[in-house]
PDB file of C-alpha atoms in Angstrom:
ATOM      1  CA  GLU Q   1     125.554 148.060  91.591  1.00 78.00           C
ATOM      2  CA  GLN Q   2     123.823 144.781  90.612  1.00 86.00           C
ATOM      3  CA  ARG Q   3     126.727 142.734  91.959  1.00 87.00           C
ATOM      4  CA  LEU Q   4     126.707 144.757  95.204  1.00 87.00           C
ATOM      5  CA  GLY Q   5     122.948 144.188  95.467  1.00 88.00           C
ATOM      6  CA  GLN Q   6     123.352 140.470  94.928  1.00 90.00           C
ATOM      7  CA  ILE Q   7     126.072 140.348  97.569  1.00 90.00           C
ATOM      8  CA  GLU Q   8     123.864 142.254  99.970  1.00 90.00           C
ATOM      9  CA  LYS Q   9     120.930 139.923  99.318  1.00 91.00           C
ATOM     10  CA  GLU Q  10     123.134 136.912 100.064  1.00 89.00           C
ATOM     11  CA  TYR Q  11     124.374 138.598 103.229  1.00 90.00           C
ATOM     12  CA  ILE Q  12     120.803 139.299 104.452  1.00 91.00           C
ATOM     13  CA  LEU Q  13     119.698 135.790 103.583  1.00 90.00           C
ATOM     14  CA  SER Q  14     122.657 134.168 105.407  1.00 88.00           C
ATOM     15  CA  GLY Q  15     122.247 136.507 108.415  1.00 88.00           C
ATOM     16  CA  ASN Q  16     118.516 135.627 108.627  1.00 88.00           C
ATOM     17  CA  GLN Q  17     119.061 131.913 108.262  1.00 88.00           C
ATOM     18  CA  GLY Q  18     122.190 131.783 110.387  1.00 85.00           C
ATOM     19  CA  MET Q  19     121.256 134.027 113.328  1.00 87.00           C
ATOM     20  CA  ILE Q  20     117.774 135.606 113.231  1.00 89.00           C
ATOM     21  CA  ALA Q  21     115.722 132.479 112.445  1.00 90.00           C
ATOM     22  CA  PRO Q  22     117.366 130.213 115.100  1.00 89.00           C
ATOM     23  CA  LEU Q  23     116.992 132.903 117.653  1.00 89.00           C
ATOM     24  CA  GLU Q  24     113.319 133.488 116.844  1.00 91.00           C
ATOM     25  CA  ARG Q  25     112.645 129.673 117.050  1.00 91.00           C
ATOM     26  CA  PHE Q  26     114.339 129.608 120.427  1.00 91.00           C
ATOM     27  CA  LEU Q  27     112.363 132.579 121.743  1.00 89.00           C
ATOM     28  CA  ASP Q  28     109.060 131.449 120.304  1.00 92.00           C
ATOM     29  CA  GLY Q  29     109.421 127.807 121.413  1.00 90.00           C
ATOM     30  CA  GLU Q  30     111.895 126.872 124.085  1.00 91.00           C
ATOM     31  CA  MET Q  31     111.924 130.164 125.978  1.00 92.00           C
ATOM     32  CA  LYS Q  32     108.156 130.393 126.117  1.00 94.00           C
ATOM     33  CA  ASN Q  33     108.078 126.862 127.546  1.00 94.00           C
ATOM     34  CA  ILE Q  34     110.718 127.739 130.124  1.00 93.00           C
ATOM     35  CA  MET Q  35     108.893 130.880 131.159  1.00 94.00           C
ATOM     36  CA  ARG Q  36     105.583 128.933 131.459  1.00 95.00           C
ATOM     37  CA  GLU Q  37     107.229 126.227 133.615  1.00 95.00           C
ATOM     38  CA  ARG Q  38     108.828 128.896 135.888  1.00 95.00           C
ATOM     39  CA  LYS Q  39     105.401 130.534 136.317  1.00 97.00           C
ATOM     40  CA  ILE Q  40     103.941 127.168 137.327  1.00 96.00           C
ATOM     41  CA  LEU Q  41     106.844 126.706 139.816  1.00 96.00           C
ATOM     42  CA  GLU Q  42     106.131 130.107 141.300  1.00 97.00           C
ATOM     43  CA  ASN Q  43     102.481 129.167 141.719  1.00 97.00           C
ATOM     44  CA  LYS Q  44     103.421 125.848 143.325  1.00 96.00           C
ATOM     45  CA  ARG Q  45     105.673 127.781 145.749  1.00 96.00           C
ATOM     46  CA  LEU Q  46     102.804 130.035 146.694  1.00 96.00           C
ATOM     47  CA  ASP Q  47     100.564 126.970 147.205  1.00 96.00           C
ATOM     48  CA  LEU Q  48     103.245 125.418 149.374  1.00 96.00           C
ATOM     49  CA  ASP Q  49     103.629 128.595 151.426  1.00 96.00           C
ATOM     50  CA  ALA Q  50      99.840 128.642 151.996  1.00 95.00           C
ATOM     51  CA  CYS Q  51      99.833 124.988 153.111  1.00 95.00           C
ATOM     52  CA  LYS Q  52     102.685 125.678 155.565  1.00 95.00           C
ATOM     53  CA  ASN Q  53     100.641 128.512 156.990  1.00 95.00           C
ATOM     54  CA  LYS Q  54      97.644 126.192 157.396  1.00 93.00           C
ATOM     55  CA  VAL Q  55      99.768 123.643 159.242  1.00 93.00           C
ATOM     56  CA  ARG Q  56     101.054 126.395 161.572  1.00 93.00           C
ATOM     57  CA  LYS Q  57      97.569 127.533 162.259  1.00 90.00           C
ATOM     58  CA  ALA Q  58      96.331 123.991 162.808  1.00 87.00           C
ATOM     59  CA  ARG Q  59      99.186 123.304 165.238  1.00 88.00           C
ATOM     60  CA  SER Q  60      98.362 126.392 167.233  1.00 87.00           C
ATOM     61  CA  LEU Q  61      94.683 125.272 167.365  1.00 82.00           C
ATOM     62  CA  ALA Q  62      95.688 121.740 168.321  1.00 77.00           C
ATOM     63  CA  THR Q  63      97.002 122.958 171.662  1.00 78.00           C
ATOM     64  CA  GLN Q  64      93.623 124.578 172.421  1.00 75.00           C
ATOM     65  CA  PRO Q  65      90.460 122.735 173.545  1.00 71.00           C
ATOM     66  CA  GLN Q  66      88.008 121.455 170.913  1.00 71.00           C
ATOM     67  CA  LYS Q  67      85.379 123.884 169.747  1.00 71.00           C
ATOM     68  CA  GLU Q  68      81.863 123.207 168.429  1.00 72.00           C
ATOM     69  CA  GLY Q  69      82.456 119.913 166.670  1.00 70.00           C
ATOM     70  CA  VAL Q  70      85.782 120.940 165.015  1.00 72.00           C
ATOM     71  CA  ASP Q  71      88.507 118.506 165.964  1.00 80.00           C
ATOM     72  CA  PRO Q  72      91.863 120.459 165.949  1.00 79.00           C
ATOM     73  CA  ARG Q  73      93.705 117.098 165.603  1.00 83.00           C
ATOM     74  CA  ALA Q  74      91.774 116.153 162.447  1.00 84.00           C
ATOM     75  CA  MET Q  75      92.361 119.685 161.098  1.00 86.00           C
ATOM     76  CA  LEU Q  76      96.120 119.284 161.752  1.00 88.00           C
ATOM     77  CA  ASP Q  77      96.209 115.902 160.025  1.00 90.00           C
ATOM     78  CA  GLN Q  78      94.365 117.273 156.962  1.00 92.00           C
ATOM     79  CA  ALA Q  79      96.694 120.252 156.775  1.00 92.00           C
ATOM     80  CA  GLU Q  80      99.802 118.013 157.028  1.00 94.00           C
ATOM     81  CA  ASN Q  81      98.376 115.822 154.247  1.00 95.00           C
ATOM     82  CA  GLU Q  82      97.868 118.849 152.068  1.00 95.00           C
ATOM     83  CA  LEU Q  83     101.307 120.047 152.862  1.00 95.00           C
ATOM     84  CA  ARG Q  84     102.846 116.764 151.755  1.00 96.00           C
ATOM     85  CA  LEU Q  85     100.930 116.907 148.469  1.00 96.00           C
ATOM     86  CA  CYS Q  86     101.920 120.538 147.843  1.00 96.00           C
ATOM     87  CA  GLN Q  87     105.561 119.709 148.733  1.00 96.00           C
ATOM     88  CA  ALA Q  88     105.552 116.769 146.298  1.00 97.00           C
ATOM     89  CA  GLU Q  89     104.027 118.912 143.463  1.00 97.00           C
ATOM     90  CA  PHE Q  90     106.504 121.733 144.186  1.00 96.00           C
ATOM     91  CA  ASP Q  91     109.492 119.285 144.131  1.00 97.00           C
ATOM     92  CA  ARG Q  92     108.232 117.733 140.828  1.00 97.00           C
ATOM     93  CA  GLN Q  93     107.827 121.174 139.178  1.00 96.00           C
ATOM     94  CA  ALA Q  94     111.217 122.306 140.561  1.00 96.00           C
ATOM     95  CA  GLU Q  95     112.839 119.356 138.949  1.00 96.00           C
ATOM     96  CA  ILE Q  96     111.096 120.005 135.534  1.00 95.00           C
ATOM     97  CA  THR Q  97     112.156 123.589 135.662  1.00 95.00           C
ATOM     98  CA  LYS Q  98     115.736 122.724 136.742  1.00 94.00           C
ATOM     99  CA  LEU Q  99     116.031 120.443 133.751  1.00 93.00           C
ATOM    100  CA  LEU Q 100     114.812 123.012 131.333  1.00 92.00           C
ATOM    101  CA  MET Q 101     117.200 125.557 132.814  1.00 91.00           C
ATOM    102  CA  GLU Q 102     120.165 123.207 132.540  1.00 90.00           C
ATOM    103  CA  GLY Q 103     119.261 122.786 128.820  1.00 86.00           C
ATOM    104  CA  LEU Q 104     119.946 126.530 128.375  1.00 87.00           C
ATOM    105  CA  SER Q 105     123.684 125.927 128.563  1.00 83.00           C
ATOM    106  CA  GLN Q 106     123.551 123.847 125.335  1.00 84.00           C
ATOM    107  CA  THR Q 107     121.311 126.497 123.784  1.00 88.00           C
ATOM    108  CA  GLN Q 108     123.856 129.188 124.753  1.00 88.00           C
ATOM    109  CA  THR Q 109     126.543 127.197 122.957  1.00 88.00           C
ATOM    110  CA  ASN Q 110     124.336 127.001 119.824  1.00 88.00           C
ATOM    111  CA  HIS Q 111     123.588 130.692 119.970  1.00 90.00           C
ATOM    112  CA  LEU Q 112     127.356 131.410 120.249  1.00 92.00           C
ATOM    113  CA  ARG Q 113     127.951 129.256 117.154  1.00 91.00           C
ATOM    114  CA  HIS Q 114     125.171 131.097 115.245  1.00 90.00           C
ATOM    115  CA  LEU Q 115     126.707 134.428 116.323  1.00 91.00           C
ATOM    116  CA  LYS Q 116     130.128 133.377 115.036  1.00 91.00           C
ATOM    117  CA  ASP Q 117     128.494 132.355 111.739  1.00 88.00           C
ATOM    118  CA  PHE Q 118     126.805 135.691 111.533  1.00 90.00           C
ATOM    119  CA  VAL Q 119     130.070 137.535 112.129  1.00 92.00           C
ATOM    120  CA  GLN Q 120     131.718 135.436 109.443  1.00 90.00           C
ATOM    121  CA  ALA Q 121     128.866 136.290 107.022  1.00 89.00           C
ATOM    122  CA  GLN Q 122     129.505 139.986 107.779  1.00 92.00           C
ATOM    123  CA  VAL Q 123     133.236 139.480 107.162  1.00 93.00           C
ATOM    124  CA  ASN Q 124     132.480 137.814 103.854  1.00 91.00           C
ATOM    125  CA  TYR Q 125     130.011 140.467 102.857  1.00 91.00           C
ATOM    126  CA  TYR Q 126     132.332 143.365 103.487  1.00 93.00           C
ATOM    127  CA  ALA Q 127     135.240 141.556 101.893  1.00 93.00           C
ATOM    128  CA  GLU Q 128     133.149 140.853  98.709  1.00 92.00           C
ATOM    129  CA  ALA Q 129     131.758 144.343  98.624  1.00 92.00           C
ATOM    130  CA  HIS Q 130     135.272 145.749  98.973  1.00 93.00           C
ATOM    131  CA  ALA Q 131     136.518 143.536  96.062  1.00 92.00           C
ATOM    132  CA  VAL Q 132     133.656 144.732  93.874  1.00 91.00           C
ATOM    133  CA  MET Q 133     134.332 148.345  94.738  1.00 92.00           C
ATOM    134  CA  GLN Q 134     138.044 147.887  94.101  1.00 93.00           C
ATOM    135  CA  GLU Q 135     137.227 146.293  90.670  1.00 91.00           C
ATOM    136  CA  LEU Q 136     134.963 149.226  89.885  1.00 88.00           C
ATOM    137  CA  ASN Q 137     137.631 151.635  90.930  1.00 90.00           C
ATOM    138  CA  ASN Q 138     140.164 149.884  88.655  1.00 91.00           C
ATOM    139  CA  GLU Q 139     137.723 150.017  85.751  1.00 88.00           C
ATOM    140  CA  LEU Q 140     137.168 153.718  86.382  1.00 87.00           C
ATOM    141  CA  SER Q 141     140.884 154.282  86.603  1.00 87.00           C
ATOM    142  CA  GLY Q 142     141.373 152.556  83.261  1.00 84.00           C
ATOM    143  CA  ASN Q 143     138.746 154.693  81.724  1.00 77.00           C
ATOM    144  CA  ALA Q 144     140.128 157.883  83.314  1.00 70.00           C
ATOM    145  CA  GLU Q 145     143.633 157.047  81.995  1.00 69.00           C
ATOM    146  CA  ASP Q 146     142.254 156.648  78.515  1.00 65.00           C
ATOM    147  CA  GLY Q 147     140.730 160.107  78.793  1.00 59.00           C
ATOM    148  CA  ASN Q 148     143.900 161.610  80.294  1.00 56.00           C
ATOM    149  CA  LYS Q 149     146.048 160.434  77.345  1.00 53.00           C
ATOM    150  CA  VAL Q 150     144.187 162.849  75.092  1.00 46.00           C
ATOM    151  CA  GLY Q 151     144.461 165.755  77.471  1.00 44.00           C
ATOM    152  CA  SER Q 152     147.152 166.663  79.995  1.00 44.00           C
ATOM    153  CA  SER Q 153     148.741 164.245  82.464  1.00 45.00           C
ATOM    154  CA  SER Q 154     148.327 166.480  85.491  1.00 46.00           C
ATOM    155  CA  PRO Q 155     147.386 165.114  88.932  1.00 45.00           C
ATOM    156  CA  PRO Q 156     143.749 165.060  89.933  1.00 45.00           C
ATOM    157  CA  GLN Q 157     142.364 168.436  90.914  1.00 45.00           C
ATOM    158  CA  ALA Q 158     139.576 169.709  93.104  1.00 42.00           C
ATOM    159  CA  ASN Q 159     138.220 173.239  92.470  1.00 42.00           C
ATOM    160  CA  GLY Q 160     141.011 173.910  89.994  1.00 41.00           C
ATOM    161  CA  THR Q 161     143.906 173.098  92.429  1.00 41.00           C
ATOM    162  CA  ALA Q 162     146.076 170.005  92.628  1.00 44.00           C
ATOM    163  CA  VAL Q 163     145.101 167.522  95.387  1.00 43.00           C
ATOM    164  CA  ASP Q 164     148.156 166.380  97.389  1.00 48.00           C
ATOM    165  CA  ALA Q 165     147.933 163.330  99.603  1.00 46.00           C
ATOM    166  CA  PRO Q 166     148.905 163.768 103.218  1.00 45.00           C
ATOM    167  CA  GLU Q 167     152.258 162.201 104.109  1.00 51.00           C
ATOM    168  CA  GLY Q 168     151.983 158.366 104.162  1.00 50.00           C
ATOM    169  CA  VAL Q 169     148.564 158.321 102.406  1.00 44.00           C
ATOM    170  CA  GLN Q 170     148.274 157.006  98.835  1.00 51.00           C
ATOM    171  CA  PHE Q 171     145.093 157.637  96.794  1.00 45.00           C
ATOM    172  CA  ASP Q 172     143.787 154.624  94.932  1.00 50.00           C
ATOM    173  CA  SER Q 173     141.088 156.570  93.164  1.00 45.00           C
ATOM    174  CA  PRO Q 174     141.697 158.781  90.086  1.00 45.00           C
ATOM    175  CA  LEU Q 175     139.475 161.275  91.771  1.00 43.00           C
ATOM    176  CA  GLY Q 176     141.875 161.815  94.614  1.00 44.00           C
ATOM    177  CA  PHE Q 177     140.066 159.889  97.386  1.00 40.00           C
TER     178      PHE Q 177
END
């Protein structure tokens, strides 16, 4: 049991270090940053849409006569300047977000490698646990054979009846399973 416990501890440790910890680091760091930049991009898009609506409104007012000291042409120029600024900010943010998203392909490759390492750790764990159990089984078989030499050499029994293996099945355990 101690050997099985040690094997399980090693498995848990390697699973944590090989899969869980890198995934947590990604989610807590890189993914939060990506989500923040995407949110900023969405806000820049909303600002750009608002500026485009201002320009449309200013253009429709520019065709109308001037009212009470408000020059429609000056309003249109101001709206177009704001639109250019919003467009530049949106383009800059779109490029930042695009670069971060492109970096995800490398991250995906790393996660796949970590997943493969985790699966290999599982394979090793189950193989080692199986080997330990086989060794225990062999030890118990040796002890059972020593006890059988004194008594009868009949096959293992359950509830007083002999246990027969189904065709093609061979029992490795002295207990019949």
